[in-house]
PDB file of C-alpha atoms in Angstrom:
ATOM      1  CA  UNK K  25      51.169  34.777 142.241  1.00 51.00           C
ATOM      2  CA  UNK K  26      51.900  32.912 144.520  1.00 56.00           C
ATOM      3  CA  UNK K  27      51.940  30.009 143.107  1.00 67.00           C
ATOM      4  CA  UNK K  28      52.928  30.858 139.528  1.00 71.00           C
ATOM      5  CA  UNK K  29      55.799  32.211 141.163  1.00 74.00           C
ATOM      6  CA  UNK K  30      56.125  28.829 142.639  1.00 73.00           C
ATOM      7  CA  UNK K  31      56.019  27.239 139.344  1.00 75.00           C
ATOM      8  CA  UNK K  32      57.743  29.568 137.463  1.00 75.00           C
ATOM      9  CA  UNK K  33      60.687  28.166 140.756  1.00 75.00           C
ATOM     10  CA  UNK K  34      60.639  24.489 140.362  1.00 74.00           C
ATOM     11  CA  UNK K  35      60.777  25.479 136.621  1.00 74.00           C
ATOM     12  CA  UNK K  36      63.882  26.814 136.690  1.00 76.00           C
ATOM     13  CA  UNK K  37      64.843  24.107 138.633  1.00 79.00           C
ATOM     14  CA  UNK K  38      64.401  21.485 136.933  1.00 79.00           C
ATOM     15  CA  UNK K  39      66.031  22.703 134.103  1.00 76.00           C
ATOM     16  CA  UNK K  40      69.222  23.008 136.346  1.00 79.00           C
ATOM     17  CA  UNK K  41      67.608  19.587 137.714  1.00 82.00           C
ATOM     18  CA  UNK K  42      68.830  18.903 133.317  1.00 84.00           C
ATOM     19  CA  UNK K  43      71.833  20.434 133.243  1.00 83.00           C
ATOM     20  CA  UNK K  44      73.698  19.419 136.646  1.00 86.00           C
ATOM     21  CA  UNK K  45      74.389  15.604 135.425  1.00 86.00           C
ATOM     22  CA  UNK K  46      76.538  16.716 132.052  1.00 85.00           C
ATOM     23  CA  UNK K  47      78.105  20.386 133.069  1.00 88.00           C
ATOM     24  CA  UNK K  48      79.887  17.712 135.902  1.00 91.00           C
ATOM     25  CA  UNK K  49      79.602  14.879 133.064  1.00 88.00           C
ATOM     26  CA  UNK K  50      82.003  17.820 131.099  1.00 86.00           C
ATOM     27  CA  UNK K  51      83.111  19.026 133.826  1.00 87.00           C
ATOM     28  CA  UNK K  52      85.099  15.212 135.038  1.00 88.00           C
ATOM     29  CA  UNK K  53      85.964  13.886 131.716  1.00 87.00           C
ATOM     30  CA  UNK K  54      86.551  17.651 129.435  1.00 86.00           C
ATOM     31  CA  UNK K  55      87.302  20.444 131.312  1.00 90.00           C
ATOM     32  CA  UNK K  56      89.303  19.552 134.696  1.00 93.00           C
ATOM     33  CA  UNK K  57      91.723  16.802 132.123  1.00 91.00           C
ATOM     34  CA  UNK K  58      91.636  20.103 129.754  1.00 90.00           C
ATOM     35  CA  UNK K  59      93.439  22.799 132.757  1.00 94.00           C
ATOM     36  CA  UNK K  60      95.409  19.403 133.481  1.00 94.00           C
ATOM     37  CA  UNK K  61      96.449  19.432 130.680  1.00 92.00           C
ATOM     38  CA  UNK K  62      97.503  22.903 129.801  1.00 93.00           C
ATOM     39  CA  UNK K  63      99.102  23.384 133.995  1.00 95.00           C
ATOM     40  CA  UNK K  64     101.333  20.116 132.678  1.00 94.00           C
ATOM     41  CA  UNK K  65     102.009  22.384 129.069  1.00 94.00           C
ATOM     42  CA  UNK K  66     103.448  25.171 131.852  1.00 95.00           C
ATOM     43  CA  UNK K  67     106.257  23.214 133.794  1.00 94.00           C
ATOM     44  CA  UNK K  68     109.452  20.829 133.722  1.00 92.00           C
ATOM     45  CA  UNK K  69     110.577  18.647 134.233  1.00 90.00           C
ATOM     46  CA  UNK K  70     114.344  18.200 135.944  1.00 88.00           C
ATOM     47  CA  UNK K  71     116.983  15.233 136.831  1.00 83.00           C
ATOM     48  CA  UNK K  72     112.920  12.963 136.713  1.00 82.00           C
ATOM     49  CA  UNK K  73     110.857  15.337 137.999  1.00 88.00           C
ATOM     50  CA  UNK K  74     108.242  18.073 137.600  1.00 90.00           C
ATOM     51  CA  UNK K  75     109.103  20.780 138.400  1.00 91.00           C
ATOM     52  CA  UNK K  76     105.417  22.446 139.191  1.00 91.00           C
ATOM     53  CA  UNK K  77     106.442  26.102 137.748  1.00 92.00           C
ATOM     54  CA  UNK K  78     105.621  28.347 135.229  1.00 93.00           C
ATOM     55  CA  UNK K  79     107.891  28.048 132.419  1.00 92.00           C
ATOM     56  CA  UNK K  80     107.541  28.840 128.749  1.00 94.00           C
ATOM     57  CA  UNK K  81     111.208  26.447 128.280  1.00 94.00           C
ATOM     58  CA  UNK K  82     108.407  23.343 126.586  1.00 94.00           C
ATOM     59  CA  UNK K  83     107.218  25.871 124.173  1.00 95.00           C
ATOM     60  CA  UNK K  84     110.367  27.102 123.782  1.00 95.00           C
ATOM     61  CA  UNK K  85     112.166  23.184 122.505  1.00 94.00           C
ATOM     62  CA  UNK K  86     108.801  22.853 120.497  1.00 94.00           C
ATOM     63  CA  UNK K  87     109.255  25.698 118.403  1.00 94.00           C
ATOM     64  CA  UNK K  88     112.936  26.201 118.444  1.00 94.00           C
ATOM     65  CA  UNK K  89     114.165  22.428 117.892  1.00 94.00           C
ATOM     66  CA  UNK K  90     114.195  21.965 113.518  1.00 95.00           C
ATOM     67  CA  UNK K  91     113.877  18.154 114.018  1.00 94.00           C
ATOM     68  CA  UNK K  92     110.271  19.197 116.400  1.00 94.00           C
ATOM     69  CA  UNK K  93     109.272  22.972 113.785  1.00 94.00           C
ATOM     70  CA  UNK K  94     109.343  19.843 111.014  1.00 95.00           C
ATOM     71  CA  UNK K  95     107.381  17.473 112.493  1.00 95.00           C
ATOM     72  CA  UNK K  96     104.876  19.642 113.187  1.00 95.00           C
ATOM     73  CA  UNK K  97     104.369  21.079 109.317  1.00 95.00           C
ATOM     74  CA  UNK K  98     104.605  16.774 108.395  1.00 95.00           C
ATOM     75  CA  UNK K  99     101.643  16.799 110.765  1.00 95.00           C
ATOM     76  CA  UNK K 100      99.594  19.804 108.902  1.00 95.00           C
ATOM     77  CA  UNK K 101     100.695  19.840 105.241  1.00 96.00           C
ATOM     78  CA  UNK K 102      99.627  15.499 105.910  1.00 96.00           C
ATOM     79  CA  UNK K 103      96.382  16.332 107.846  1.00 96.00           C
ATOM     80  CA  UNK K 104      95.750  18.443 104.973  1.00 96.00           C
ATOM     81  CA  UNK K 105      96.606  16.805 102.342  1.00 97.00           C
ATOM     82  CA  UNK K 106      94.606  13.698 103.508  1.00 97.00           C
ATOM     83  CA  UNK K 107      91.233  16.096 103.824  1.00 96.00           C
ATOM     84  CA  UNK K 108      91.901  17.367  99.925  1.00 97.00           C
ATOM     85  CA  UNK K 109      90.911  13.678  98.990  1.00 97.00           C
ATOM     86  CA  UNK K 110      88.545  13.008 100.607  1.00 96.00           C
ATOM     87  CA  UNK K 111      86.598  16.019 100.031  1.00 96.00           C
ATOM     88  CA  UNK K 112      87.177  15.206  96.192  1.00 96.00           C
ATOM     89  CA  UNK K 113      86.263  11.640  96.693  1.00 96.00           C
ATOM     90  CA  UNK K 114      83.174  11.873  99.144  1.00 95.00           C
ATOM     91  CA  UNK K 115      82.005  14.790  96.832  1.00 93.00           C
ATOM     92  CA  UNK K 116      81.088  12.793  94.046  1.00 93.00           C
ATOM     93  CA  UNK K 117      80.074   9.835  95.615  1.00 94.00           C
ATOM     94  CA  UNK K 118      77.485  11.666  98.705  1.00 93.00           C
ATOM     95  CA  UNK K 119      75.942  14.485  95.495  1.00 90.00           C
ATOM     96  CA  UNK K 120      75.967  11.258  94.393  1.00 92.00           C
ATOM     97  CA  UNK K 121      73.941   8.951  97.139  1.00 93.00           C
ATOM     98  CA  UNK K 122      72.056  12.050  97.609  1.00 91.00           C
ATOM     99  CA  UNK K 123      70.806  13.006  94.233  1.00 86.00           C
ATOM    100  CA  UNK K 124      70.182  10.091  92.977  1.00 88.00           C
ATOM    101  CA  UNK K 125      70.224   7.598  95.397  1.00 85.00           C
ATOM    102  CA  UNK K 126      66.589   7.372  95.992  1.00 84.00           C
ATOM    103  CA  UNK K 127      64.794   4.646  97.063  1.00 87.00           C
ATOM    104  CA  UNK K 128      68.464   3.339  97.558  1.00 91.00           C
ATOM    105  CA  UNK K 129      69.693   5.876  99.772  1.00 90.00           C
ATOM    106  CA  UNK K 130      69.530   4.939 103.811  1.00 91.00           C
ATOM    107  CA  UNK K 131      71.676   1.590 101.640  1.00 93.00           C
ATOM    108  CA  UNK K 132      73.953   3.513 100.320  1.00 93.00           C
ATOM    109  CA  UNK K 133      74.775   5.869 103.663  1.00 92.00           C
ATOM    110  CA  UNK K 134      74.987   2.274 105.650  1.00 92.00           C
ATOM    111  CA  UNK K 135      77.565   1.153 103.829  1.00 93.00           C
ATOM    112  CA  UNK K 136      79.435   3.702 103.695  1.00 91.00           C
ATOM    113  CA  UNK K 137      78.710   4.217 107.296  1.00 90.00           C
ATOM    114  CA  UNK K 138      79.587   0.672 107.673  1.00 90.00           C
ATOM    115  CA  UNK K 139      83.969   0.580 108.091  1.00 88.00           C
ATOM    116  CA  UNK K 140      82.281   1.678 111.500  1.00 88.00           C
ATOM    117  CA  UNK K 141      81.060  -0.107 112.177  1.00 89.00           C
ATOM    118  CA  UNK K 142      85.304  -2.720 112.920  1.00 87.00           C
ATOM    119  CA  UNK K 143      87.995  -1.869 114.476  1.00 89.00           C
ATOM    120  CA  UNK K 144      89.712   1.437 113.891  1.00 90.00           C
ATOM    121  CA  UNK K 145      93.215  -1.387 114.662  1.00 91.00           C
ATOM    122  CA  UNK K 146      91.782  -3.924 111.773  1.00 91.00           C
ATOM    123  CA  UNK K 147      90.891  -1.560 109.556  1.00 92.00           C
ATOM    124  CA  UNK K 148      94.788  -0.547 109.827  1.00 93.00           C
ATOM    125  CA  UNK K 149      96.194  -4.126 110.235  1.00 92.00           C
ATOM    126  CA  UNK K 150      94.014  -4.712 106.287  1.00 93.00           C
ATOM    127  CA  UNK K 151      95.730  -2.018 104.521  1.00 93.00           C
ATOM    128  CA  UNK K 152      99.444  -4.320 105.828  1.00 91.00           C
ATOM    129  CA  UNK K 153      97.788  -7.204 104.104  1.00 92.00           C
ATOM    130  CA  UNK K 154      97.153  -5.211 101.532  1.00 93.00           C
ATOM    131  CA  UNK K 155      99.685  -2.937 100.770  1.00 93.00           C
ATOM    132  CA  UNK K 156     102.524  -6.334 102.343  1.00 91.00           C
ATOM    133  CA  UNK K 157     105.570  -7.733 100.686  1.00 90.00           C
ATOM    134  CA  UNK K 158     103.382 -11.043 100.263  1.00 89.00           C
ATOM    135  CA  UNK K 159      99.928  -9.315 100.556  1.00 90.00           C
ATOM    136  CA  UNK K 160      96.844  -8.580  98.293  1.00 92.00           C
ATOM    137  CA  UNK K 161      98.453  -5.951  95.802  1.00 93.00           C
ATOM    138  CA  UNK K 162     101.899  -7.977  94.800  1.00 92.00           C
ATOM    139  CA  UNK K 163     100.152 -10.626  94.189  1.00 93.00           C
ATOM    140  CA  UNK K 164      97.631 -10.083  92.231  1.00 93.00           C
ATOM    141  CA  UNK K 165     100.958  -7.429  89.803  1.00 93.00           C
ATOM    142  CA  UNK K 166     102.797 -10.818  90.340  1.00 93.00           C
ATOM    143  CA  UNK K 167     100.098 -12.308  88.184  1.00 92.00           C
ATOM    144  CA  UNK K 168      99.370  -9.447  86.065  1.00 91.00           C
ATOM    145  CA  UNK K 169     103.794  -9.565  84.422  1.00 89.00           C
ATOM    146  CA  UNK K 170     104.047  -6.395  85.870  1.00 88.00           C
ATOM    147  CA  UNK K 171     106.767  -7.526  88.679  1.00 88.00           C
ATOM    148  CA  UNK K 172     109.212 -10.105  88.221  1.00 89.00           C
ATOM    149  CA  UNK K 173     109.082  -9.807  91.855  1.00 89.00           C
ATOM    150  CA  UNK K 174     107.282  -8.361  95.090  1.00 89.00           C
ATOM    151  CA  UNK K 175     107.853  -5.064  95.950  1.00 89.00           C
ATOM    152  CA  UNK K 176     108.057  -3.408  99.630  1.00 87.00           C
ATOM    153  CA  UNK K 177     107.220  -0.350  98.096  1.00 88.00           C
ATOM    154  CA  UNK K 178     104.324   0.076  99.531  1.00 91.00           C
ATOM    155  CA  UNK K 179     104.260   0.449 102.921  1.00 90.00           C
ATOM    156  CA  UNK K 180     105.963   1.139 105.710  1.00 91.00           C
ATOM    157  CA  UNK K 181     106.760   4.974 103.416  1.00 91.00           C
ATOM    158  CA  UNK K 182     104.264   8.443 103.483  1.00 92.00           C
ATOM    159  CA  UNK K 183     101.960   7.128 100.592  1.00 92.00           C
ATOM    160  CA  UNK K 184     100.087   4.013 102.865  1.00 94.00           C
ATOM    161  CA  UNK K 185     100.950   6.508 105.105  1.00 94.00           C
ATOM    162  CA  UNK K 186      98.231   8.892 103.749  1.00 95.00           C
ATOM    163  CA  UNK K 187      96.487   6.174 101.784  1.00 95.00           C
ATOM    164  CA  UNK K 188      94.869   4.478 105.071  1.00 95.00           C
ATOM    165  CA  UNK K 189      94.211   8.126 106.236  1.00 96.00           C
ATOM    166  CA  UNK K 190      92.672   8.873 103.339  1.00 96.00           C
ATOM    167  CA  UNK K 191      90.106   5.703 103.459  1.00 95.00           C
ATOM    168  CA  UNK K 192      89.962   5.694 107.568  1.00 95.00           C
ATOM    169  CA  UNK K 193      88.589   9.147 108.346  1.00 95.00           C
ATOM    170  CA  UNK K 194      86.643   8.678 105.145  1.00 95.00           C
ATOM    171  CA  UNK K 195      82.940   8.103 106.256  1.00 95.00           C
ATOM    172  CA  UNK K 196      83.414  11.800 108.479  1.00 94.00           C
ATOM    173  CA  UNK K 197      83.470  13.398 104.901  1.00 95.00           C
ATOM    174  CA  UNK K 198      81.050  11.985 103.178  1.00 95.00           C
ATOM    175  CA  UNK K 199      78.330  11.648 105.499  1.00 94.00           C
ATOM    176  CA  UNK K 200      78.164  15.913 106.049  1.00 92.00           C
ATOM    177  CA  UNK K 201      78.080  15.817 102.604  1.00 93.00           C
ATOM    178  CA  UNK K 202      75.563  13.957 102.064  1.00 93.00           C
ATOM    179  CA  UNK K 203      73.135  15.800 104.449  1.00 91.00           C
ATOM    180  CA  UNK K 204      74.119  18.503 102.626  1.00 90.00           C
ATOM    181  CA  UNK K 205      72.796  17.722  99.513  1.00 90.00           C
ATOM    182  CA  UNK K 206      70.390  16.758 100.940  1.00 89.00           C
ATOM    183  CA  UNK K 207      69.149  20.169 101.667  1.00 86.00           C
ATOM    184  CA  UNK K 208      69.247  21.767  98.364  1.00 85.00           C
ATOM    185  CA  UNK K 209      66.531  22.793  97.355  1.00 85.00           C
ATOM    186  CA  UNK K 210      65.473  21.379  94.145  1.00 83.00           C
ATOM    187  CA  UNK K 211      62.866  24.334  93.421  1.00 87.00           C
ATOM    188  CA  UNK K 212      67.224  26.113  92.400  1.00 86.00           C
ATOM    189  CA  UNK K 213      68.167  23.023  90.619  1.00 82.00           C
ATOM    190  CA  UNK K 214      64.933  23.231  89.004  1.00 84.00           C
ATOM    191  CA  UNK K 215      65.366  27.107  88.024  1.00 87.00           C
ATOM    192  CA  UNK K 216      69.291  26.438  86.768  1.00 86.00           C
ATOM    193  CA  UNK K 217      68.287  23.855  84.967  1.00 83.00           C
ATOM    194  CA  UNK K 218      65.378  25.801  83.361  1.00 84.00           C
ATOM    195  CA  UNK K 219      67.910  28.749  82.429  1.00 86.00           C
ATOM    196  CA  UNK K 220      70.009  26.123  80.300  1.00 83.00           C
ATOM    197  CA  UNK K 221      73.130  25.741  82.607  1.00 84.00           C
ATOM    198  CA  UNK K 222      74.847  22.734  82.440  1.00 85.00           C
ATOM    199  CA  UNK K 223      74.939  20.505  85.436  1.00 83.00           C
ATOM    200  CA  UNK K 224      78.647  21.031  85.232  1.00 86.00           C
ATOM    201  CA  UNK K 225      77.806  24.633  85.793  1.00 89.00           C
ATOM    202  CA  UNK K 226      74.944  23.740  87.766  1.00 87.00           C
ATOM    203  CA  UNK K 227      77.505  21.695  90.928  1.00 86.00           C
ATOM    204  CA  UNK K 228      80.377  25.457  90.361  1.00 87.00           C
ATOM    205  CA  UNK K 229      77.381  27.762  91.064  1.00 88.00           C
ATOM    206  CA  UNK K 230      74.902  25.736  93.259  1.00 87.00           C
ATOM    207  CA  UNK K 231      75.241  22.361  94.665  1.00 87.00           C
ATOM    208  CA  UNK K 232      79.272  23.444  95.517  1.00 88.00           C
ATOM    209  CA  UNK K 233      78.598  26.734  97.173  1.00 88.00           C
ATOM    210  CA  UNK K 234      75.317  26.188  99.216  1.00 88.00           C
ATOM    211  CA  UNK K 235      77.006  22.148 100.231  1.00 88.00           C
ATOM    212  CA  UNK K 236      79.533  23.791 101.195  1.00 90.00           C
ATOM    213  CA  UNK K 237      79.542  23.629 105.305  1.00 88.00           C
ATOM    214  CA  UNK K 238      78.782  20.553 105.053  1.00 89.00           C
ATOM    215  CA  UNK K 239      82.553  19.957 103.817  1.00 92.00           C
ATOM    216  CA  UNK K 240      83.852  22.384 106.135  1.00 91.00           C
ATOM    217  CA  UNK K 241      82.010  19.903 109.308  1.00 90.00           C
ATOM    218  CA  UNK K 242      83.815  16.855 107.064  1.00 92.00           C
ATOM    219  CA  UNK K 243      86.948  18.851 106.369  1.00 93.00           C
ATOM    220  CA  UNK K 244      86.795  20.066 110.816  1.00 92.00           C
ATOM    221  CA  UNK K 245      86.998  16.135 111.120  1.00 92.00           C
ATOM    222  CA  UNK K 246      89.328  14.292 109.026  1.00 95.00           C
ATOM    223  CA  UNK K 247      92.242  17.431 109.897  1.00 95.00           C
ATOM    224  CA  UNK K 248      91.227  16.836 113.376  1.00 94.00           C
ATOM    225  CA  UNK K 249      90.951  13.384 113.475  1.00 94.00           C
ATOM    226  CA  UNK K 250      94.664  13.274 111.561  1.00 95.00           C
ATOM    227  CA  UNK K 251      96.186  15.959 113.278  1.00 93.00           C
ATOM    228  CA  UNK K 252      95.962  14.009 116.724  1.00 90.00           C
ATOM    229  CA  UNK K 253      96.185  10.136 115.062  1.00 92.00           C
ATOM    230  CA  UNK K 254      99.772   8.074 116.458  1.00 91.00           C
ATOM    231  CA  UNK K 255      98.456   3.933 115.668  1.00 91.00           C
ATOM    232  CA  UNK K 256      98.393   4.404 111.884  1.00 93.00           C
ATOM    233  CA  UNK K 257     102.099   5.961 111.328  1.00 92.00           C
ATOM    234  CA  UNK K 258     103.521   3.132 113.516  1.00 91.00           C
ATOM    235  CA  UNK K 259     101.761   0.401 112.023  1.00 92.00           C
ATOM    236  CA  UNK K 260     101.569   1.288 108.043  1.00 92.00           C
ATOM    237  CA  UNK K 261     104.624   4.179 108.076  1.00 90.00           C
ATOM    238  CA  UNK K 262     108.562   4.260 107.875  1.00 86.00           C
ATOM    239  CA  UNK K 263     110.615   6.202 111.084  1.00 83.00           C
ATOM    240  CA  UNK K 264     111.161   9.336 108.247  1.00 83.00           C
ATOM    241  CA  UNK K 265     107.296  10.353 108.084  1.00 85.00           C
ATOM    242  CA  UNK K 266     106.437   9.902 112.440  1.00 90.00           C
ATOM    243  CA  UNK K 267     103.683  12.913 113.019  1.00 93.00           C
ATOM    244  CA  UNK K 268     103.349  14.910 116.361  1.00 92.00           C
ATOM    245  CA  UNK K 269     100.601  12.192 117.369  1.00 92.00           C
ATOM    246  CA  UNK K 270     103.632   9.211 117.983  1.00 93.00           C
ATOM    247  CA  UNK K 271     106.070  12.132 119.435  1.00 94.00           C
ATOM    248  CA  UNK K 272     103.063  12.992 122.321  1.00 93.00           C
ATOM    249  CA  UNK K 273     103.023   9.544 123.024  1.00 91.00           C
ATOM    250  CA  UNK K 274     107.202   8.568 123.086  1.00 92.00           C
ATOM    251  CA  UNK K 275     107.285  12.083 125.981  1.00 93.00           C
ATOM    252  CA  UNK K 276     104.251  10.341 127.519  1.00 90.00           C
ATOM    253  CA  UNK K 277     105.518   6.565 128.160  1.00 86.00           C
ATOM    254  CA  UNK K 278     109.331   6.757 126.913  1.00 85.00           C
ATOM    255  CA  UNK K 279     110.553   9.101 127.444  1.00 88.00           C
ATOM    256  CA  UNK K 280     108.434  10.215 131.059  1.00 88.00           C
ATOM    257  CA  UNK K 281     108.768  13.652 130.200  1.00 92.00           C
ATOM    258  CA  UNK K 282     105.018  14.403 130.531  1.00 93.00           C
ATOM    259  CA  UNK K 283     105.167  18.357 130.543  1.00 94.00           C
ATOM    260  CA  UNK K 284     106.452  18.524 127.082  1.00 94.00           C
ATOM    261  CA  UNK K 285     104.709  15.804 125.678  1.00 94.00           C
ATOM    262  CA  UNK K 286     101.407  18.517 127.179  1.00 95.00           C
ATOM    263  CA  UNK K 287     103.081  21.850 125.701  1.00 95.00           C
ATOM    264  CA  UNK K 288     102.594  19.114 121.991  1.00 94.00           C
ATOM    265  CA  UNK K 289      99.297  18.198 122.729  1.00 94.00           C
ATOM    266  CA  UNK K 290      98.705  21.820 123.432  1.00 94.00           C
ATOM    267  CA  UNK K 291     100.108  23.318 120.918  1.00 94.00           C
ATOM    268  CA  UNK K 292      97.518  20.408 118.231  1.00 93.00           C
ATOM    269  CA  UNK K 293      94.548  21.722 120.677  1.00 92.00           C
ATOM    270  CA  UNK K 294      95.430  24.864 119.331  1.00 94.00           C
ATOM    271  CA  UNK K 295      96.583  24.443 115.952  1.00 93.00           C
ATOM    272  CA  UNK K 296      91.987  22.525 116.005  1.00 91.00           C
ATOM    273  CA  UNK K 297      90.907  25.091 117.612  1.00 91.00           C
ATOM    274  CA  UNK K 298      92.331  28.291 115.758  1.00 92.00           C
ATOM    275  CA  UNK K 299      91.313  26.091 111.483  1.00 90.00           C
ATOM    276  CA  UNK K 300      87.320  25.234 113.764  1.00 88.00           C
ATOM    277  CA  UNK K 301      87.317  29.285 114.038  1.00 88.00           C
ATOM    278  CA  UNK K 302      87.223  29.811 110.479  1.00 87.00           C
ATOM    279  CA  UNK K 303      85.495  26.808 109.083  1.00 83.00           C
ATOM    280  CA  UNK K 304      83.030  27.782 111.744  1.00 82.00           C
ATOM    281  CA  UNK K 305      81.890  31.315 110.146  1.00 78.00           C
ATOM    282  CA  UNK K 306      80.871  29.506 106.763  1.00 71.00           C
ATOM    283  CA  UNK K 307      77.885  27.472 109.343  1.00 67.00           C
ATOM    284  CA  UNK K 308      79.901  23.924 109.451  1.00 63.00           C
ATOM    285  CA  UNK K 309      79.254  23.668 113.214  1.00 66.00           C
ATOM    286  CA  UNK K 310      75.011  23.333 112.043  1.00 66.00           C
ATOM    287  CA  UNK K 311      76.378  20.771 109.893  1.00 58.00           C
ATOM    288  CA  UNK K 312      77.941  18.284 112.176  1.00 58.00           C
TER     289      UNK K 312
END
């Protein structure tokens, strides 16, 4: 009995020793910064001094200011639109790769994730080169005779912001969709064909409902990444299209109002957390 007890204690010590490094890692790099962020959000700035007293003035400023409310709604709307467009693109691409990719499935999947191997800034600047006044798109339209002179309408507006977001985050949507379609039981698809159901009916009533967790997993990734981004709106967007990420960046970097910047960040965290809670009810987390 003593030997068995000692072995049990040894296994427990081994388990604790294994868990200790990731716990320390998570605590130092995630939980502690998050607690500091929450603390700052409830402090306030007075005459460039941070007053470390509990206050809700930052949140009153955010939700009481019409301009800040507009930025908040614009950010949520932009994230939802980008997510929806990526879903529309990812569904046929993911379905084709999963069901008809065959021996080229791995190659096609690598092509999907290939853009992720390049720098984020390179991908954003690539769209500046494409959409710019002397860019690829203007030159192509001039060559086709559709434009008499270059147009500045393609860049520095909401269109260029959405287009860049859709392209940059698209792999994060396609990959879980591919995984979801690969898990579809072939027997169900064969049973649907035996019952004379058409391809669209099979997709609408069998394939898509079963692949929905993968779609939601990709959606929460794209939504969260868009909510927190500030580089893309800065480089290809207009001054009228700033998002919450730009406001957070300006509060921490220019205005030196760290409490208000922390409050904005906490608002983003809460919105993403609520969205994550909602999609997790449909098993999205199992598809990540």
